[in-house]
Short mmCIF file of C-alpha atoms in Angstrom, two decimals:
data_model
loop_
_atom_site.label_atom_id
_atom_site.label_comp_id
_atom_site.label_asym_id
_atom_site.label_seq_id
_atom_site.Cartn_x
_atom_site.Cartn_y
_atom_site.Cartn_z
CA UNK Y 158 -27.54 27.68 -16.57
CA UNK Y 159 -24.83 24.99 -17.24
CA UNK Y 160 -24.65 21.80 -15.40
CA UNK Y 161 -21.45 19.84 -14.12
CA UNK Y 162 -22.12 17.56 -17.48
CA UNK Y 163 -21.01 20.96 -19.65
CA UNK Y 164 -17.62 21.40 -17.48
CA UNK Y 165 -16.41 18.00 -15.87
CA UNK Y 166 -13.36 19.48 -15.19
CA UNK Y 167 -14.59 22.43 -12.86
CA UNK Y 168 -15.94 19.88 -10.18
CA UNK Y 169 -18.64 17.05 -9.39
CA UNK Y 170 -18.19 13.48 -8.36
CA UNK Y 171 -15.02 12.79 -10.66
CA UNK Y 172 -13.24 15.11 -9.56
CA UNK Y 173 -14.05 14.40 -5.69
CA UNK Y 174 -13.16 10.64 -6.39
CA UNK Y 175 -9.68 11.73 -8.46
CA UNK Y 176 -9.33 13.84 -4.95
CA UNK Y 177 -10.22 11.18 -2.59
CA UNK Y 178 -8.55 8.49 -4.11
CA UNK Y 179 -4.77 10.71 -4.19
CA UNK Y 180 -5.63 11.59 -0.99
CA UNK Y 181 -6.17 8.18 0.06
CA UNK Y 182 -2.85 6.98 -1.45
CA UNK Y 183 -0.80 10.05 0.07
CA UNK Y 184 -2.28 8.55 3.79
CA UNK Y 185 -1.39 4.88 3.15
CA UNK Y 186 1.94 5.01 2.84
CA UNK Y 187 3.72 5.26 6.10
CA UNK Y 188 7.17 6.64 6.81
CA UNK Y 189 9.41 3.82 8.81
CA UNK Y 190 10.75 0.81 8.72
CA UNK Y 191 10.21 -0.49 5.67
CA UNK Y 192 13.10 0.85 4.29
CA UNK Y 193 15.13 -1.17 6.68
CA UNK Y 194 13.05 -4.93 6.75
CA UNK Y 195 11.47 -7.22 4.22
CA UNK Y 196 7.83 -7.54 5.11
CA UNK Y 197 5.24 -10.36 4.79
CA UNK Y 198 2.51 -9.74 2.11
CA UNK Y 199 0.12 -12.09 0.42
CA UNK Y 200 2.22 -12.95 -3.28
CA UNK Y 201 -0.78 -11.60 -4.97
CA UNK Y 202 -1.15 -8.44 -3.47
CA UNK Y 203 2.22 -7.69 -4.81
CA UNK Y 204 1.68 -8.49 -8.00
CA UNK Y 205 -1.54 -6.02 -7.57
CA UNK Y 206 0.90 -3.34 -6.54
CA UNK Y 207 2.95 -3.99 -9.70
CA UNK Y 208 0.28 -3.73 -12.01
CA UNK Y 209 -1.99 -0.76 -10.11
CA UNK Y 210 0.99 1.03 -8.25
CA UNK Y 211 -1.35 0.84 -5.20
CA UNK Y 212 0.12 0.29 -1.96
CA UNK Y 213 -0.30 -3.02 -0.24
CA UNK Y 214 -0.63 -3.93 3.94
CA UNK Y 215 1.78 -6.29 5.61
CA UNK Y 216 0.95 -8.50 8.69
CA UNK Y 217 2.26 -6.35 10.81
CA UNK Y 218 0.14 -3.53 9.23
CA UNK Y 219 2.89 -1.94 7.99
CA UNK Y 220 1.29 0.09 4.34
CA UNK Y 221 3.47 0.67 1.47
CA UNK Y 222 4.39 0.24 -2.16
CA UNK Y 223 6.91 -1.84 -3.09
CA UNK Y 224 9.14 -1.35 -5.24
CA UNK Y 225 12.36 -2.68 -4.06
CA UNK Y 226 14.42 -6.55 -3.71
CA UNK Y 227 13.36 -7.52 -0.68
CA UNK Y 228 15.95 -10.09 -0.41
CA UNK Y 229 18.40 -7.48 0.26
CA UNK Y 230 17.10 -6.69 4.09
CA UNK Y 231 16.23 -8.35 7.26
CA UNK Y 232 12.68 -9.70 7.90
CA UNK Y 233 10.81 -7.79 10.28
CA UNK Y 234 10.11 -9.26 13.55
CA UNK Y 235 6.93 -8.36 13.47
CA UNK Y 236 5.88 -10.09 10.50
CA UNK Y 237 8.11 -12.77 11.26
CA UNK Y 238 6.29 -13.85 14.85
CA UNK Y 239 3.02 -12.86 13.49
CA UNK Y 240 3.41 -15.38 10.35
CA UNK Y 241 4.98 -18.09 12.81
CA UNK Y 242 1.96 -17.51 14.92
CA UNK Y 243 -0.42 -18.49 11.86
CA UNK Y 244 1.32 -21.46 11.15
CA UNK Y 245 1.11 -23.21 14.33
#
């Protein structure tokens, strides 16, 4: 009788996290807007994202990676009002 030690790649716990955590990913990332605004992130969650390729949250919730100069688009409102909010 073999065990899932003698065949890690035929199932077991890695392979459920390898599954989970792609399937995880896949769901963060949101179709939208965020090709069309800058958002508001926390400066070290993007640096995360660089160096993990995971996807990071906005204040307006918006989920994504980045990968683009956000410079080149409009704030979003959302993130705009919410940060203004904050720093009142």
């Amino acid at each position: 009788m073999s065990t899932p030690l003698d065949a890690p790649d035929q199932g077991g716990v890695a392979t459920l996290d390898r599954e989970l955590e792609q399937l995880l990913n896949e769901e963060l990332q949101e179709p939208g807007d965020h090709e069309r605004f800058s958002h508001y992130v926390k400066k070290e969650k993007i640096l995360e994202s660089a160096l993990t390729g995971k996807p990071v949250r906005a204040l307006c919730g918006k989920k994504w990676t980045p990968g683009r100069d956000p410079e080149k688009f409009p704030v979003c409102p959302t993130c705009k009002e919410i940060y203004e909010s904050m720093a009142r």
